[in-house]
RNA sequence: GCCAGCUUAGCUCAGUGGUAGAGCAACGGUUUCGUAAACCGUAGGUCUCGGGUUCAAAUCCCGAAGCUGGCUCCA
């Protein structure tokens, strides 16, 4: 630092001068930005103190924990190189290049112990700002080639900062990392740490790069909070849709069809009711539904561009005849077939089936067709990521000046639907042009602009995702998170100028001339399979009465009431209700237990009293004991809840 | 696809080189019972599959499949 430069004081210095520096201060916030105590701040800036218990302290603690972990790793496993190690939502990770290969669970335990030693020693963190050259020399000397690569990627005008923390047992006394911060004042702030898993991760997230060893962990100010976090994870596991799907007999998988769910009778019942719900919306919103083929000649997907852009995700079925021809080398006898991964090309064929008038637009065509996409092994995940699924898919063919209102209307609809299912936290993302795409830049400018304009007009906050659009157009994505806080896309709306062009679609305008329509691809629930997964977790297996496979279960106190119970079941079923019956020899307590585990909305007990009074004793899953009521009153109550939620007013 | 782990009865899980186990579920019997598990009994397994090492493999080694946690890719 040259003499001419004014002395720059750190946030820590300022607080100390003001006598506000207590040991529980982890960092500060300056104009909304999280800054640690080691970093110089403008003397006149308003400072907000962040203490150990504050939510803002967590990322600081975790990022520091990542450093301490890397320190421990390098101490225990010399020759291991460090790369990056950020704080994340649930904790932190650090990626290492370890020549000896992956870490084992035993290694994790050893690393954790080493971390505890460093934490216990309450070693201070230091920040220093250095020149690019000095940093280069430092990491070159240490043989940290990943850090050199990171250093080279820092823009020239940015400050280069190093963070050290005291490391008991290291010859140089400290462990150093190229890092922006922020970090805690000393290692003692890392109250409770836990390393959770090891995983492979590509350097810089590119699968062509070498695979690094990632260690995930988490950290909290206190053991108590860590314990709570671990309990929360345990609870989340209990509502994992894969576990619930098995327990509630909703769906299954088999290795003969990996990634392709089998919906069991109870699960299929829910699935069909979801479709019914969407179908009802379609009636009200002016959609028409079609049914289209599964398997096509390859020419369809040549025209659509899928063969060029989506081939690695497509199944190519083959007939025995073609297989035989191929074996004989008879190329002309081989029929190249394609299993559809999307419905849009079919709908283009239907649009082009006859002359279309502008008076028909917007034409909204829906399709619950089953789609198949080949997904690489390792990416499939319960119902949330499958190889065979169906979307509540529809395409809107419209004129260019109908785009914005269609998109805005769809946005409003989608939020209303999600709200009806109890999803309040929906994240909206605008996915922009990918590298591999159809159409000119000018078309993409227009398409992206239109989506953004619609979002602005509806007034929802959104995030832009460069390069994430579909190959035929930009998309709006609507995301919600699963029980384990993984974010999944549900609905989408995509704007497409390319397919109408490729299929040479036209409508006759008021001027009598041919015009090119625009296509909107949209789904509300998205993949029904994925929606099913997320929703099942969202309600923890407790489907509302309108969706539940059985809306009530009748249980008898003894087998003596079986006849009356059967008659009651028939009466309720005749009124369109779904009612199960448990008239077996078990004791009432056991039947209640079974019924509760199956999460039936209502349990109706039938004993001698009920038979005599022509009643049932009702217990609601959500509202508790309701007492005796007539069968008629029970039916009325069920019928009142059996209607799907109203979305459109 | 890549890295790591897992796979034992329908389900949840014990079993680390020497005769495959438990609980629940199923089935049979007894009990006829009032709001989260009655009692007794019976049956059920090529220990995912294929190779290898060994006198001997659920157990050790190699390969495959499926699943799990990540990475990459995506609804």
PDB file of N, CA and C in Angstrom, chain A residues 7-22 25 28 37 39-45 47 49:
ATOM      1  N   UNK A   7      -5.742   5.593   4.531  1.00  0.00           N
ATOM      2  CA  UNK A   7      -5.871   4.350   5.294  1.00  0.00           C
ATOM      3  C   UNK A   7      -7.294   3.862   5.144  1.00  0.00           C
ATOM      4  N   UNK A   8      -7.421   2.614   4.710  1.00  0.00           N
ATOM      5  CA  UNK A   8      -8.767   2.078   4.540  1.00  0.00           C
ATOM      6  C   UNK A   8      -9.081   1.209   5.742  1.00  0.00           C
ATOM      7  N   UNK A   9     -10.157   1.519   6.359  1.00  0.00           N
ATOM      8  CA  UNK A   9     -10.476   0.758   7.554  1.00  0.00           C
ATOM      9  C   UNK A   9     -11.489  -0.328   7.247  1.00  0.00           C
ATOM     10  N   UNK A  10     -11.349  -1.458   7.930  1.00  0.00           N
ATOM     11  CA  UNK A  10     -12.250  -2.576   7.696  1.00  0.00           C
ATOM     12  C   UNK A  10     -13.509  -2.395   8.521  1.00  0.00           C
ATOM     13  N   UNK A  11     -14.492  -3.182   8.181  1.00  0.00           N
ATOM     14  CA  UNK A  11     -15.744  -3.145   8.932  1.00  0.00           C
ATOM     15  C   UNK A  11     -15.471  -3.455  10.399  1.00  0.00           C
ATOM     16  N   UNK A  12     -14.540  -4.376  10.636  1.00  0.00           N
ATOM     17  CA  UNK A  12     -14.171  -4.726  12.005  1.00  0.00           C
ATOM     18  C   UNK A  12     -13.596  -3.535  12.745  1.00  0.00           C
ATOM     19  N   UNK A  13     -12.695  -2.792  12.069  1.00  0.00           N
ATOM     20  CA  UNK A  13     -12.091  -1.599  12.676  1.00  0.00           C
ATOM     21  C   UNK A  13     -13.173  -0.607  13.087  1.00  0.00           C
ATOM     22  N   UNK A  14     -14.098  -0.374  12.157  1.00  0.00           N
ATOM     23  CA  UNK A  14     -15.147   0.611  12.421  1.00  0.00           C
ATOM     24  C   UNK A  14     -15.983   0.232  13.628  1.00  0.00           C
ATOM     25  N   UNK A  15     -16.356  -1.047  13.680  1.00  0.00           N
ATOM     26  CA  UNK A  15     -17.188  -1.499  14.795  1.00  0.00           C
ATOM     27  C   UNK A  15     -16.421  -1.392  16.101  1.00  0.00           C
ATOM     28  N   UNK A  16     -15.132  -1.715  16.036  1.00  0.00           N
ATOM     29  CA  UNK A  16     -14.323  -1.662  17.259  1.00  0.00           C
ATOM     30  C   UNK A  16     -14.282  -0.229  17.781  1.00  0.00           C
ATOM     31  N   UNK A  17     -14.072   0.721  16.858  1.00  0.00           N
ATOM     32  CA  UNK A  17     -14.028   2.131  17.252  1.00  0.00           C
ATOM     33  C   UNK A  17     -15.335   2.575  17.905  1.00  0.00           C
ATOM     34  N   UNK A  18     -16.412   1.994  17.390  1.00  0.00           N
ATOM     35  CA  UNK A  18     -17.709   2.391  17.938  1.00  0.00           C
ATOM     36  C   UNK A  18     -18.073   1.581  19.182  1.00  0.00           C
ATOM     37  N   UNK A  19     -17.187   0.666  19.535  1.00  0.00           N
ATOM     38  CA  UNK A  19     -17.454  -0.169  20.699  1.00  0.00           C
ATOM     39  C   UNK A  19     -18.581  -1.156  20.461  1.00  0.00           C
ATOM     40  N   UNK A  20     -18.831  -1.496  19.172  1.00  0.00           N
ATOM     41  CA  UNK A  20     -19.945  -2.400  18.864  1.00  0.00           C
ATOM     42  C   UNK A  20     -19.463  -3.786  18.482  1.00  0.00           C
ATOM     43  N   UNK A  21     -18.156  -4.008  18.635  1.00  0.00           N
ATOM     44  CA  UNK A  21     -17.622  -5.287  18.180  1.00  0.00           C
ATOM     45  C   UNK A  21     -17.679  -6.318  19.297  1.00  0.00           C
ATOM     46  N   UNK A  22     -18.794  -7.054  19.342  1.00  0.00           N
ATOM     47  CA  UNK A  22     -18.900  -8.137  20.325  1.00  0.00           C
ATOM     48  C   UNK A  22     -18.551  -9.440  19.620  1.00  0.00           C
ATOM     49  N   UNK A  25     -20.599 -11.056  16.586  1.00  0.00           N
ATOM     50  CA  UNK A  25     -20.717 -10.420  15.277  1.00  0.00           C
ATOM     51  C   UNK A  25     -19.952 -11.250  14.258  1.00  0.00           C
ATOM     52  N   UNK A  28     -21.092  -7.917   8.470  1.00  0.00           N
ATOM     53  CA  UNK A  28     -21.981  -6.765   8.453  1.00  0.00           C
ATOM     54  C   UNK A  28     -22.650  -6.690   7.085  1.00  0.00           C
ATOM     55  N   UNK A  37     -15.845  -8.782   8.379  1.00  0.00           N
ATOM     56  CA  UNK A  37     -15.161  -7.784   9.209  1.00  0.00           C
ATOM     57  C   UNK A  37     -13.761  -7.488   8.713  1.00  0.00           C
ATOM     58  N   UNK A  39     -12.935  -6.848   5.618  1.00  0.00           N
ATOM     59  CA  UNK A  39     -12.937  -6.117   4.363  1.00  0.00           C
ATOM     60  C   UNK A  39     -13.066  -4.611   4.595  1.00  0.00           C
ATOM     61  N   UNK A  40     -12.260  -3.826   3.891  1.00  0.00           N
ATOM     62  CA  UNK A  40     -12.349  -2.372   4.011  1.00  0.00           C
ATOM     63  C   UNK A  40     -13.705  -1.881   3.531  1.00  0.00           C
ATOM     64  N   UNK A  41     -14.283  -0.920   4.243  1.00  0.00           N
ATOM     65  CA  UNK A  41     -15.557  -0.341   3.821  1.00  0.00           C
ATOM     66  C   UNK A  41     -15.432   1.173   3.875  1.00  0.00           C
ATOM     67  N   UNK A  42     -16.247   1.880   3.091  1.00  0.00           N
ATOM     68  CA  UNK A  42     -16.230   3.335   3.165  1.00  0.00           C
ATOM     69  C   UNK A  42     -16.611   3.772   4.581  1.00  0.00           C
ATOM     70  N   UNK A  43     -15.874   4.790   5.105  1.00  0.00           N
ATOM     71  CA  UNK A  43     -16.043   5.186   6.503  1.00  0.00           C
ATOM     72  C   UNK A  43     -17.455   5.707   6.794  1.00  0.00           C
ATOM     73  N   UNK A  44     -18.109   6.277   5.753  1.00  0.00           N
ATOM     74  CA  UNK A  44     -19.411   6.901   5.995  1.00  0.00           C
ATOM     75  C   UNK A  44     -20.592   5.956   5.709  1.00  0.00           C
ATOM     76  N   UNK A  45     -20.268   4.709   5.351  1.00  0.00           N
ATOM     77  CA  UNK A  45     -21.344   3.813   4.944  1.00  0.00           C
ATOM     78  C   UNK A  45     -22.159   3.369   6.153  1.00  0.00           C
ATOM     79  N   UNK A  47     -23.849   0.820   8.414  1.00  0.00           N
ATOM     80  CA  UNK A  47     -23.497  -0.579   8.649  1.00  0.00           C
ATOM     81  C   UNK A  47     -24.569  -1.275   9.468  1.00  0.00           C
ATOM     82  N   UNK A  49     -25.276  -4.740  11.474  1.00  0.00           N
ATOM     83  CA  UNK A  49     -24.503  -5.835  12.059  1.00  0.00           C
ATOM     84  C   UNK A  49     -25.204  -7.177  11.855  1.00  0.00           C
TER      85      UNK A  49
END
